[in-house]
Short mmCIF file of C-alpha atoms in Angstrom, two decimals:
data_model
loop_
_atom_site.label_atom_id
_atom_site.label_comp_id
_atom_site.label_asym_id
_atom_site.label_seq_id
_atom_site.Cartn_x
_atom_site.Cartn_y
_atom_site.Cartn_z
CA MET D 4 -0.02 0.03 0.06
CA SER D 5 1.28 3.49 -0.82
CA TYR D 6 -0.14 6.97 -0.48
CA GLU D 7 1.13 10.60 -0.70
CA PHE D 8 1.37 12.56 2.47
CA GLN D 9 1.38 16.41 2.39
CA THR D 10 1.88 18.64 5.30
CA TYR D 11 0.69 22.20 5.57
CA PRO D 12 1.78 25.01 7.77
CA ASP D 13 -1.61 25.66 9.12
CA ARG D 14 -5.34 24.51 8.46
CA GLU D 15 -6.26 27.51 6.43
CA MET D 16 -3.61 26.92 3.99
CA LEU D 17 -4.60 23.18 3.85
CA ALA D 18 -8.36 24.10 3.26
CA MET D 19 -7.40 26.36 0.44
CA ASP D 20 -5.02 24.20 -1.37
CA LEU D 21 -7.25 20.99 -0.98
CA ALA D 22 -10.21 23.01 -2.37
CA ASN D 23 -7.96 23.81 -5.22
CA LYS D 24 -6.89 20.20 -5.77
CA LEU D 25 -10.56 18.93 -5.51
CA ALA D 26 -11.62 21.60 -8.23
CA GLY D 27 -8.80 20.60 -10.37
CA ASP D 28 -9.66 16.99 -10.31
CA LEU D 29 -13.29 17.65 -11.13
CA ARG D 30 -12.39 20.05 -13.98
CA SER D 31 -9.87 17.24 -15.35
CA ILE D 32 -12.39 14.46 -15.31
CA LEU D 33 -15.04 16.63 -16.60
CA THR D 34 -13.22 16.86 -19.87
CA HIS D 35 -13.77 13.43 -20.55
CA GLU D 36 -16.96 12.57 -18.72
CA ASP D 37 -20.55 14.15 -19.16
CA ARG D 38 -20.99 14.03 -15.48
CA VAL D 39 -19.13 13.59 -12.36
CA VAL D 40 -19.83 12.57 -8.67
CA LEU D 41 -17.96 14.18 -5.76
CA ALA D 42 -18.34 12.26 -2.46
CA VAL D 43 -17.45 14.27 0.90
CA PRO D 44 -17.75 13.48 4.51
CA GLY D 45 -19.40 15.39 7.14
CA GLY D 46 -18.24 16.43 10.72
CA THR D 47 -16.33 19.52 11.53
CA SER D 48 -12.96 19.18 9.68
CA PRO D 49 -14.13 19.58 5.95
CA GLY D 50 -16.24 22.76 6.73
CA PRO D 51 -13.43 25.22 5.79
CA VAL D 52 -12.60 23.31 2.60
CA PHE D 53 -16.30 23.62 1.46
CA ASP D 54 -16.16 27.24 2.18
CA ASP D 55 -13.42 27.62 -0.27
CA LEU D 56 -14.76 24.86 -2.79
CA CYS D 57 -18.02 26.36 -3.28
CA ALA D 58 -16.69 29.38 -5.18
CA ALA D 59 -14.52 27.17 -7.51
CA ASP D 60 -15.06 28.08 -11.12
CA LEU D 61 -16.12 24.87 -12.93
CA ASP D 62 -19.19 23.62 -14.44
CA TRP D 63 -21.11 22.69 -11.34
CA SER D 64 -24.22 21.91 -13.33
CA ARG D 65 -22.59 18.54 -14.35
CA VAL D 66 -21.51 17.64 -10.78
CA ASP D 67 -23.33 15.33 -8.45
CA VAL D 68 -22.51 15.75 -4.67
CA MET D 69 -23.16 13.29 -2.20
CA LEU D 70 -21.85 12.27 1.30
CA THR D 71 -19.56 9.35 2.00
CA ASP D 72 -21.75 8.68 5.09
CA GLU D 73 -24.56 10.07 6.97
CA ARG D 74 -26.12 9.84 10.47
CA TRP D 75 -29.67 8.55 10.57
CA VAL D 76 -31.24 12.00 11.81
CA PRO D 77 -33.56 14.46 10.12
CA GLU D 78 -31.93 16.93 7.78
CA ASP D 79 -32.79 19.92 10.60
CA SER D 80 -30.76 18.15 13.20
CA ASP D 81 -27.47 19.76 14.09
CA ARG D 82 -25.71 16.13 13.50
CA SER D 83 -27.02 15.85 9.95
CA ASN D 84 -24.25 15.90 7.41
CA THR D 85 -26.75 16.61 4.68
CA ARG D 86 -27.42 19.99 6.65
CA LEU D 87 -23.81 20.95 6.56
CA LEU D 88 -23.62 20.18 2.60
CA ARG D 89 -26.50 22.33 2.23
CA GLU D 90 -25.43 25.19 4.35
CA ARG D 91 -21.67 25.43 3.29
CA LEU D 92 -20.81 23.34 0.08
CA LEU D 93 -24.09 23.65 -2.07
CA VAL D 94 -23.83 27.43 -2.08
CA ASP D 95 -22.40 30.28 -4.30
CA ARG D 96 -21.31 28.54 -7.50
CA ALA D 97 -21.86 25.12 -6.27
CA ALA D 98 -25.47 25.76 -5.79
CA ALA D 99 -25.66 24.59 -9.33
CA ALA D 100 -24.68 21.02 -8.30
CA ARG D 101 -27.16 18.26 -7.76
CA LEU D 102 -27.47 16.48 -4.34
CA LEU D 103 -27.64 12.80 -4.30
CA PRO D 104 -29.27 12.01 -0.99
CA LEU D 105 -28.18 9.72 1.73
CA TYR D 106 -31.31 10.12 3.79
CA ILE D 107 -35.00 9.79 3.35
CA PRO D 108 -37.14 10.03 6.23
CA ALA D 109 -37.77 6.70 7.65
CA HIS D 110 -37.58 5.04 11.23
CA GLU D 111 -34.47 2.79 10.50
CA PRO D 112 -31.98 3.08 7.24
CA GLU D 113 -32.82 -0.43 6.26
CA GLU D 114 -36.24 0.66 5.27
CA VAL D 115 -35.08 3.04 2.25
CA LEU D 116 -31.62 1.43 1.55
CA ALA D 117 -32.66 -0.08 -1.71
CA GLU D 118 -34.35 3.36 -2.73
CA LEU D 119 -31.17 5.24 -1.89
CA GLU D 120 -29.10 2.71 -3.65
CA THR D 121 -31.25 2.93 -6.89
CA GLN D 122 -30.62 6.87 -7.04
CA ILE D 123 -26.99 6.21 -6.91
CA ALA D 124 -26.08 3.31 -8.71
CA ASP D 125 -26.11 4.81 -12.21
CA GLU D 126 -23.74 7.68 -11.25
CA LEU D 127 -20.99 5.40 -10.22
CA PRO D 128 -17.95 5.01 -10.00
CA LEU D 129 -17.35 8.18 -7.94
CA ALA D 130 -14.98 10.75 -9.59
CA VAL D 131 -13.48 12.28 -6.59
CA VAL D 132 -13.68 11.32 -2.88
CA LEU D 133 -12.79 13.37 0.10
CA LEU D 134 -12.52 11.16 3.40
CA GLY D 135 -11.84 11.82 6.89
CA MET D 136 -10.30 9.55 9.47
CA GLY D 137 -11.12 9.16 13.16
CA THR D 138 -8.35 8.54 15.92
CA ASP D 139 -9.77 4.94 15.99
CA MET D 140 -8.77 4.64 12.40
CA HIS D 141 -12.46 4.70 11.03
CA THR D 142 -13.21 6.44 7.69
CA ALA D 143 -16.78 7.16 6.55
CA SER D 144 -18.97 5.22 8.87
CA ILE D 145 -16.84 2.25 8.70
CA PHE D 146 -16.02 1.78 12.32
CA PRO D 147 -13.70 -0.82 13.94
CA GLY D 148 -16.17 -3.24 15.86
CA ALA D 149 -19.37 -2.08 14.01
CA ASP D 150 -22.10 -4.54 13.32
CA GLN D 151 -21.82 -4.70 9.57
CA LEU D 152 -18.24 -4.14 9.43
CA ASP D 153 -17.29 -7.41 7.45
CA LYS D 154 -19.92 -6.57 5.00
CA ALA D 155 -18.59 -2.88 4.33
CA LEU D 156 -15.16 -4.21 3.83
CA ASP D 157 -16.13 -7.11 1.43
CA PRO D 158 -14.83 -6.69 -2.22
CA HIS D 159 -18.28 -7.42 -3.35
CA ALA D 160 -20.07 -5.21 -1.08
CA PRO D 161 -23.29 -3.55 -1.87
CA ILE D 162 -23.11 0.35 -2.53
CA LEU D 163 -24.38 1.39 0.82
CA VAL D 164 -24.25 -0.46 4.12
CA ALA D 165 -26.39 0.52 7.45
CA MET D 166 -24.02 0.55 10.41
CA ARG D 167 -24.39 0.66 14.14
CA ALA D 168 -21.20 1.13 16.01
CA PRO D 169 -20.20 1.33 19.81
CA GLY D 170 -20.28 4.81 20.88
CA ALA D 171 -22.36 6.14 17.91
CA PRO D 172 -25.75 7.49 19.17
CA GLU D 173 -27.51 6.70 16.03
CA PRO D 174 -27.51 4.40 13.14
CA ARG D 175 -25.41 5.22 10.27
CA ILE D 176 -25.39 4.69 6.35
CA THR D 177 -22.13 4.55 4.62
CA LEU D 178 -20.67 4.06 1.13
CA SER D 179 -19.01 0.66 1.50
CA ALA D 180 -15.13 0.63 1.11
CA ARG D 181 -15.47 -0.99 -2.30
CA VAL D 182 -17.26 1.96 -3.63
CA LEU D 183 -15.04 4.54 -1.90
CA ASN D 184 -11.91 2.69 -3.18
CA GLU D 185 -13.09 2.84 -6.73
CA ALA D 186 -13.04 6.57 -7.02
CA MET D 187 -10.90 7.91 -9.70
CA ARG D 188 -8.94 10.36 -7.22
CA LYS D 189 -9.11 9.97 -3.39
CA HIS D 190 -7.97 12.45 -0.71
CA VAL D 191 -7.94 12.00 3.00
CA LEU D 192 -8.20 15.16 5.34
CA ILE D 193 -6.79 14.92 8.94
CA PHE D 194 -5.94 17.43 11.50
CA GLY D 195 -3.98 17.25 14.75
CA GLN D 196 -0.88 15.16 15.91
CA ASP D 197 -3.38 12.47 17.52
CA LYS D 198 -4.68 11.65 13.98
CA ARG D 199 -1.22 11.62 12.28
CA ASP D 200 -0.16 9.32 15.03
CA ALA D 201 -3.29 7.15 14.29
CA LEU D 202 -2.32 7.00 10.69
CA GLU D 203 0.97 5.90 11.51
CA ALA D 204 -0.34 3.20 13.87
CA ALA D 205 -2.51 2.10 11.07
CA ARG D 206 0.56 0.74 9.05
CA GLY D 207 0.35 -3.08 8.76
CA LYS D 208 -2.86 -3.43 10.29
CA LEU D 209 -5.58 -5.39 8.88
CA PRO D 210 -8.68 -3.26 7.47
CA GLU D 211 -10.95 -4.98 10.07
CA ASP D 212 -8.69 -3.25 12.70
CA ALA D 213 -8.01 -0.13 10.79
CA PRO D 214 -10.70 0.59 8.20
CA ILE D 215 -8.81 3.54 6.65
CA ASN D 216 -6.60 0.85 5.11
CA ALA D 217 -9.14 -0.12 2.84
CA VAL D 218 -9.08 2.92 0.95
CA LEU D 219 -5.57 4.50 1.49
CA ASP D 220 -3.74 2.87 -1.39
CA GLY D 221 -3.26 5.51 -4.17
CA ALA D 222 -4.82 8.30 -1.96
CA THR D 223 -3.24 11.77 -1.03
CA VAL D 224 -3.35 12.52 2.58
CA HIS D 225 -3.54 16.13 3.64
CA TRP D 226 -2.46 17.25 7.14
CA ALA D 227 -2.14 20.05 9.42
CA GLU D 228 -1.52 20.47 12.90
#
């Protein structure tokens, strides 16, 4: 497994540079594809990247934006990743992009999993994916110890997997490692020494213990303290 590791003097410089790289990847792929899919994480880390990326000069009308994973909460919840996308990425020039949802109101994600997959299937493979990583070495909602971990890591996994994990207060829905790994361009965003240490600790571990290893090969990791 090999990946590129880029360090930045501060988080602001990282956000600006990463936004430029994502926009450049999308522009490049749009030269030979009619449409492209950009998959991004939720949480707090990518917000500043979205603030810069949303103003990028590219043909957003040919871009589909989706999440790598979503917490199973309504869109008006503070914990909704979809809400984050609507507020910080799908604005400015990027308002012309189309959102591929990972949430439909239902009590449990399994009730609408097939419907959500149908909306995504014809748009794959992903053109560009941005991923995060936790200090437990999870990525998207592929957590060590999660109930459907083996399914999410299976090379023949479905597009989406519903996940429940220790410490996660609600069910999650996530793109499988197979779908994430098939992206044409892969980027990973991490902040802080603890996550850099976790990435180092992941070396040599099986994906079951360090799920980030299922998607790292060929990726570019972007890090700032």
